[in-house]
Amino acid sequence: DMLRYKNFIIPTISLFFKSKNDVDVFIEDSNDEEFYKTLFARLTGGKRINKIISCKCKVELIKACEADQNDRERKRIYIADGDLDLIISNNRTDLKYLHVLERYCIENYLVEEEGILEILHTTIVLDKSKIAKQLTLNNYLKGVSNPLIELFLHYSITHLHKMGIKTVSNSVTNYCKQNKSLTVLDFEKIEEKIKHLRGEIQLLIGEDAYNETIYALRQRWPSNFHTLTTIVSAKDYILPLLMFRFKKIKGKESFNLKWESLRLGLAKTANIDSLESLRQKIISA
């Protein structure tokens, strides 16, 4: 069971795990221990991480890290999502022991064909090359990248100006439609949403400031596969969309994994070379 404590106790809490941990890992999410243990077992080069300490959310994680800046024996790392702050270069860089992910969230590192095919192979029971052919993962993602990136660039501007507008907590299903029996992304719904956000932003900061900001963001985050997998939430957008897409693949079985099982599976199967900088931090902690 994952532990949750008031942030001022958190640094002392890790003392209880001395026998279990070579490195104490603090994360944002609750009830996620199995997933992180599975993923970190592949990252840690033999260092023991048996207890993951949850701080509930990013704000609390940062507070706990702030309270833990003094030197002490224990090796520790606080792992924060990049999230919308990543897009506008707004993440903290001044805290020791804090590692902010260089992508939107940890799931963004798991959007990777090798791992996905492995899971689909055991779930759908069909030759892997046939699955790959029906999935056309990279082409599909390239196809949806422009609207999703634009949406997230606009989300990030509202976040920057603390406009209190619901952003990523808008489920991707709000931007979907039914096509035959499949759920697919509806570009028009996204376009409508972007138009609405643009209007709200222009009301607040004016048209010129909006144009300047969006131009700078587009320069920094050009519309391509790499940007998509970096700044669009894989947890809330990319992977749920892919799960709809998996349903179209015809094998002995149809895809029926629940979200948590898919995620845990990917923690085991995905190629995680992209997590190298986190690995280095953990190993050298």
Tab-separated table of C-alpha atoms in Angstrom:
chain	number	residue	atom	x	y	z
A	1	ASP	CA	0.000	0.000	0.000
A	2	MET	CA	1.310	3.409	-0.850
A	3	LEU	CA	2.021	5.786	1.971
A	4	ARG	CA	0.794	9.341	2.261
A	5	TYR	CA	1.955	11.810	4.878
A	6	LYS	CA	1.956	15.486	5.664
A	7	ASN	CA	4.858	16.995	3.761
A	8	PHE	CA	6.777	18.122	6.864
A	9	ILE	CA	7.039	14.500	8.009
A	10	ILE	CA	8.022	13.173	4.618
A	11	PRO	CA	11.816	13.533	4.963
A	12	THR	CA	11.753	11.637	8.288
A	13	ILE	CA	9.387	9.000	6.948
A	14	SER	CA	12.094	7.627	4.693
A	15	LEU	CA	14.102	6.653	7.788
A	16	PHE	CA	11.642	3.803	8.286
A	17	PHE	CA	12.615	2.420	4.904
A	18	LYS	CA	16.349	2.342	5.512
A	19	SER	CA	16.391	-1.413	5.236
A	20	LYS	CA	14.229	-1.397	2.100
A	21	ASN	CA	15.600	1.406	-0.030
A	22	ASP	CA	18.960	2.396	-1.428
A	23	VAL	CA	17.242	5.450	-2.879
A	24	ASP	CA	14.005	7.016	-1.664
A	25	VAL	CA	11.729	7.918	-4.546
A	26	PHE	CA	9.013	10.522	-4.066
A	27	ILE	CA	6.283	10.810	-6.691
A	28	GLU	CA	3.133	12.851	-7.236
A	29	ASP	CA	0.556	10.110	-7.768
A	30	SER	CA	-1.283	8.097	-5.167
A	31	ASN	CA	-1.933	4.350	-5.472
A	32	ASP	CA	0.717	3.935	-8.108
A	33	GLU	CA	3.333	1.913	-6.323
A	34	GLU	CA	3.164	-1.229	-8.467
A	35	PHE	CA	3.553	0.729	-11.686
A	36	TYR	CA	6.556	2.728	-10.471
A	37	LYS	CA	8.243	-0.262	-8.829
A	38	THR	CA	7.930	-2.186	-12.084
A	39	LEU	CA	9.309	0.653	-14.150
A	40	PHE	CA	12.136	1.531	-11.755
A	41	ALA	CA	13.231	-2.077	-11.402
A	42	ARG	CA	14.323	-1.696	-15.041
A	43	LEU	CA	15.969	1.690	-14.495
A	44	THR	CA	17.953	1.311	-11.354
A	45	GLY	CA	20.868	-0.923	-12.192
A	46	GLY	CA	20.362	-3.082	-9.109
A	47	LYS	CA	19.625	-0.311	-6.607
A	48	ARG	CA	16.787	-1.273	-4.335
A	49	ILE	CA	13.680	0.851	-4.459
A	50	ASN	CA	11.017	-1.030	-2.598
A	51	LYS	CA	9.087	1.869	-1.184
A	52	ILE	CA	7.717	4.643	-3.315
A	53	ILE	CA	6.498	7.631	-1.336
A	54	SER	CA	3.488	9.480	-2.719
A	55	CYS	CA	3.008	13.204	-2.157
A	56	LYS	CA	-0.516	13.334	-3.684
A	57	CYS	CA	0.144	16.067	-6.264
A	58	LYS	CA	2.841	18.239	-7.790
A	59	VAL	CA	2.279	21.161	-5.404
A	60	GLU	CA	2.705	18.886	-2.374
A	61	LEU	CA	5.725	17.158	-3.926
A	62	ILE	CA	7.454	20.504	-4.474
A	63	LYS	CA	6.640	21.570	-0.888
A	64	ALA	CA	8.074	18.325	0.455
A	65	CYS	CA	11.211	18.796	-1.649
A	66	GLU	CA	11.568	22.397	-0.427
A	67	ALA	CA	11.430	21.078	3.131
A	68	ASP	CA	14.157	18.539	2.307
A	69	GLN	CA	16.985	20.737	0.991
A	70	ASN	CA	19.406	20.160	3.873
A	71	ASP	CA	22.180	17.616	3.654
A	72	ARG	CA	21.412	14.254	5.169
A	73	GLU	CA	22.637	10.718	4.676
A	74	ARG	CA	19.679	9.378	2.728
A	75	LYS	CA	19.776	9.342	-1.042
A	76	ARG	CA	16.523	10.607	-2.510
A	77	ILE	CA	14.881	11.861	-5.650
A	78	TYR	CA	11.634	13.782	-6.091
A	79	ILE	CA	10.073	13.104	-9.489
A	80	ALA	CA	7.653	15.681	-10.893
A	81	ASP	CA	5.686	15.659	-14.138
A	82	GLY	CA	6.685	18.164	-16.792
A	83	ASP	CA	2.990	18.956	-17.493
A	84	LEU	CA	1.822	22.296	-18.925
A	85	ASP	CA	4.719	24.082	-17.197
A	86	LEU	CA	7.073	22.202	-19.503
A	87	ILE	CA	5.535	23.872	-22.561
A	88	ILE	CA	6.092	27.382	-21.196
A	89	SER	CA	9.455	26.614	-19.484
A	90	ASN	CA	7.934	27.281	-16.102
A	91	ASN	CA	9.199	24.333	-14.038
A	92	ARG	CA	11.361	24.776	-10.944
A	93	THR	CA	15.104	24.427	-11.562
A	94	ASP	CA	16.351	25.654	-8.181
A	95	LEU	CA	15.730	22.631	-5.954
A	96	LYS	CA	18.203	19.916	-5.065
A	97	TYR	CA	16.880	16.342	-5.424
A	98	LEU	CA	14.062	17.446	-7.756
A	99	HIS	CA	13.885	15.755	-11.149
A	100	VAL	CA	11.264	17.238	-13.452
A	101	LEU	CA	10.433	14.896	-16.320
A	102	GLU	CA	11.373	16.267	-19.728
A	103	ARG	CA	8.011	15.112	-21.078
A	104	TYR	CA	4.441	15.793	-20.030
A	105	CYS	CA	4.203	12.805	-17.694
A	106	ILE	CA	5.799	9.414	-17.099
A	107	GLU	CA	3.379	7.712	-19.528
A	108	ASN	CA	4.801	9.839	-22.358
A	109	TYR	CA	7.935	7.694	-22.202
A	110	LEU	CA	5.843	4.567	-22.795
A	111	VAL	CA	4.303	5.559	-26.135
A	112	GLU	CA	6.642	3.296	-27.989
A	113	GLU	CA	5.926	0.735	-30.691
A	114	GLU	CA	8.002	-2.175	-29.401
A	115	GLY	CA	6.227	-2.275	-26.037
A	116	ILE	CA	2.788	-1.651	-27.476
A	117	LEU	CA	3.131	-4.462	-30.025
A	118	GLU	CA	4.298	-6.827	-27.293
A	119	ILE	CA	1.151	-6.146	-25.253
A	120	LEU	CA	-1.174	-6.291	-28.255
A	121	HIS	CA	0.426	-9.575	-29.283
A	122	THR	CA	-0.466	-11.255	-25.988
A	123	THR	CA	-3.913	-9.620	-25.853
A	124	ILE	CA	-5.139	-9.913	-29.428
A	125	VAL	CA	-3.213	-13.104	-30.332
A	126	LEU	CA	-2.178	-12.277	-33.881
A	127	ASP	CA	1.137	-12.254	-35.693
A	128	LYS	CA	3.079	-9.155	-34.588
A	129	SER	CA	3.786	-7.898	-38.089
A	130	LYS	CA	0.068	-8.077	-38.881
A	131	ILE	CA	-0.725	-6.121	-35.738
A	132	ALA	CA	1.855	-3.490	-36.705
A	133	LYS	CA	0.283	-3.238	-40.165
A	134	GLN	CA	-3.230	-2.711	-38.795
A	135	LEU	CA	-2.026	-0.330	-36.086
A	136	THR	CA	0.261	1.922	-38.191
A	137	LEU	CA	1.223	3.557	-34.917
A	138	ASN	CA	3.576	6.282	-36.124
A	139	ASN	CA	1.399	7.285	-39.065
A	140	TYR	CA	-1.649	7.424	-36.854
A	141	LEU	CA	0.115	9.592	-34.278
A	142	LYS	CA	1.517	11.903	-36.935
A	143	GLY	CA	-2.030	12.283	-38.227
A	144	VAL	CA	-3.433	13.463	-34.894
A	145	SER	CA	-0.406	15.461	-33.790
A	146	ASN	CA	-1.267	18.887	-35.209
A	147	PRO	CA	-4.679	19.404	-33.535
A	148	LEU	CA	-3.500	17.910	-30.226
A	149	ILE	CA	-0.331	20.011	-30.126
A	150	GLU	CA	-2.290	23.186	-30.925
A	151	LEU	CA	-4.758	22.330	-28.159
A	152	PHE	CA	-1.966	21.859	-25.626
A	153	LEU	CA	-0.188	25.061	-26.670
A	154	HIS	CA	-3.433	26.929	-25.961
A	155	TYR	CA	-3.946	25.037	-22.693
A	156	SER	CA	-0.452	26.146	-21.638
A	157	ILE	CA	-1.185	29.839	-22.310
A	158	THR	CA	-4.307	29.709	-20.124
A	159	HIS	CA	-2.190	27.952	-17.489
A	160	LEU	CA	0.524	30.627	-17.733
A	161	HIS	CA	-2.011	33.373	-17.106
A	162	LYS	CA	-3.722	31.381	-14.329
A	163	MET	CA	-7.065	31.748	-16.083
A	164	GLY	CA	-8.652	28.949	-14.094
A	165	ILE	CA	-9.912	27.254	-17.254
A	166	LYS	CA	-10.335	23.486	-17.203
A	167	THR	CA	-7.567	22.073	-19.387
A	168	VAL	CA	-6.145	18.558	-19.325
A	169	SER	CA	-8.827	17.386	-16.919
A	170	ASN	CA	-11.073	17.686	-19.994
A	171	SER	CA	-11.094	14.051	-20.991
A	172	VAL	CA	-10.064	13.308	-24.568
A	173	THR	CA	-13.417	11.571	-25.020
A	174	ASN	CA	-14.938	15.082	-25.123
A	175	TYR	CA	-13.094	15.533	-28.410
A	176	CYS	CA	-14.123	12.226	-29.945
A	177	LYS	CA	-16.933	10.943	-32.132
A	178	GLN	CA	-18.266	7.549	-33.167
A	179	ASN	CA	-17.204	6.317	-36.570
A	180	LYS	CA	-19.013	3.050	-37.357
A	181	SER	CA	-18.355	1.184	-34.101
A	182	LEU	CA	-15.049	2.924	-33.367
A	183	THR	CA	-14.319	5.964	-31.229
A	184	VAL	CA	-12.086	8.384	-33.120
A	185	LEU	CA	-10.694	11.874	-32.608
A	186	ASP	CA	-13.001	14.612	-33.892
A	187	PHE	CA	-10.822	17.375	-35.351
A	188	GLU	CA	-13.776	19.779	-35.526
A	189	LYS	CA	-14.450	19.518	-31.804
A	190	ILE	CA	-10.804	20.295	-31.069
A	191	GLU	CA	-10.842	23.210	-33.512
A	192	GLU	CA	-13.931	24.575	-31.745
A	193	LYS	CA	-12.265	24.276	-28.363
A	194	ILE	CA	-9.105	26.033	-29.594
A	195	LYS	CA	-11.225	28.844	-31.037
A	196	HIS	CA	-12.950	29.251	-27.686
A	197	LEU	CA	-9.628	29.281	-25.781
A	198	ARG	CA	-8.143	31.752	-28.266
A	199	GLY	CA	-11.090	34.094	-27.665
A	200	GLU	CA	-10.708	33.880	-23.885
A	201	ILE	CA	-6.953	34.489	-24.072
A	202	GLN	CA	-7.322	37.466	-26.419
A	203	LEU	CA	-9.923	38.994	-24.097
A	204	LEU	CA	-7.431	38.799	-21.264
A	205	ILE	CA	-4.103	39.766	-22.846
A	206	GLY	CA	-5.091	41.312	-26.196
A	207	GLU	CA	-4.618	40.083	-29.726
A	208	ASP	CA	-0.996	41.198	-30.171
A	209	ALA	CA	0.262	39.511	-27.020
A	210	TYR	CA	-1.658	36.374	-27.959
A	211	ASN	CA	-0.157	36.327	-31.478
A	212	GLU	CA	3.346	36.817	-30.111
A	213	THR	CA	2.938	34.074	-27.511
A	214	ILE	CA	1.443	31.460	-29.823
A	215	TYR	CA	4.060	32.227	-32.494
A	216	ALA	CA	6.904	31.730	-30.011
A	217	LEU	CA	5.374	28.479	-28.758
A	218	ARG	CA	4.936	27.130	-32.290
A	219	GLN	CA	8.581	27.932	-33.032
A	220	ARG	CA	9.640	26.070	-29.943
A	221	TRP	CA	7.251	23.135	-30.405
A	222	PRO	CA	6.922	22.460	-34.143
A	223	SER	CA	4.098	20.164	-35.159
A	224	ASN	CA	5.693	16.720	-35.335
A	225	PHE	CA	5.780	13.291	-33.710
A	226	HIS	CA	8.484	14.282	-31.230
A	227	THR	CA	6.546	17.314	-29.981
A	228	LEU	CA	3.367	15.239	-29.672
A	229	THR	CA	4.996	12.609	-27.476
A	230	THR	CA	6.726	15.324	-25.430
A	231	ILE	CA	4.024	17.880	-24.602
A	232	VAL	CA	0.629	16.197	-25.083
A	233	SER	CA	-0.416	14.169	-22.042
A	234	ALA	CA	-0.021	10.470	-22.834
A	235	LYS	CA	-1.967	9.556	-19.715
A	236	ASP	CA	-5.048	11.604	-20.560
A	237	TYR	CA	-4.882	11.913	-24.345
A	238	ILE	CA	-2.459	9.784	-26.382
A	239	LEU	CA	-2.855	6.404	-24.693
A	240	PRO	CA	-6.660	6.615	-24.326
A	241	LEU	CA	-6.854	7.448	-28.070
A	242	LEU	CA	-4.604	4.495	-28.830
A	243	MET	CA	-6.801	2.228	-26.719
A	244	PHE	CA	-9.743	3.171	-28.949
A	245	ARG	CA	-7.585	2.399	-31.964
A	246	PHE	CA	-6.506	-1.002	-30.596
A	247	LYS	CA	-10.151	-2.073	-30.805
A	248	LYS	CA	-10.033	-1.994	-34.597
A	249	ILE	CA	-7.367	-4.708	-34.782
A	250	LYS	CA	-8.869	-8.075	-35.586
A	251	GLY	CA	-7.167	-11.121	-34.081
A	252	LYS	CA	-8.307	-14.198	-32.163
A	253	GLU	CA	-9.341	-11.871	-29.377
A	254	SER	CA	-10.235	-8.207	-29.399
A	255	PHE	CA	-8.370	-5.730	-27.236
A	256	ASN	CA	-9.979	-5.580	-23.814
A	257	LEU	CA	-7.333	-4.465	-21.349
A	258	LYS	CA	-8.255	-1.972	-18.673
A	259	TRP	CA	-6.201	1.208	-18.395
A	260	GLU	CA	-4.221	0.104	-15.326
A	261	SER	CA	-3.268	-3.220	-16.918
A	262	LEU	CA	-2.125	-1.548	-20.121
A	263	ARG	CA	-0.041	0.924	-18.158
A	264	LEU	CA	1.550	-1.739	-15.970
A	265	GLY	CA	2.178	-3.862	-19.049
A	266	LEU	CA	3.942	-0.973	-20.767
A	267	ALA	CA	6.084	-0.418	-17.677
A	268	LYS	CA	7.367	-3.949	-18.347
A	269	THR	CA	7.573	-3.967	-22.140
A	270	ALA	CA	8.302	-0.450	-23.425
A	271	ASN	CA	11.762	0.424	-24.629
A	272	ILE	CA	12.826	2.906	-21.952
A	273	ASP	CA	16.036	4.301	-23.446
A	274	SER	CA	14.267	7.664	-23.445
A	275	LEU	CA	14.331	7.624	-19.618
A	276	GLU	CA	18.132	7.699	-19.586
A	277	SER	CA	18.457	11.030	-17.759
A	278	LEU	CA	16.182	9.820	-14.959
A	279	ARG	CA	18.167	6.576	-14.804
A	280	GLN	CA	21.400	8.530	-14.426
A	281	LYS	CA	19.874	10.598	-11.608
A	282	ILE	CA	18.726	7.501	-9.731
A	283	ILE	CA	21.980	5.615	-10.216
A	284	SER	CA	24.125	8.567	-9.173
A	285	ALA	CA	21.839	9.633	-6.305
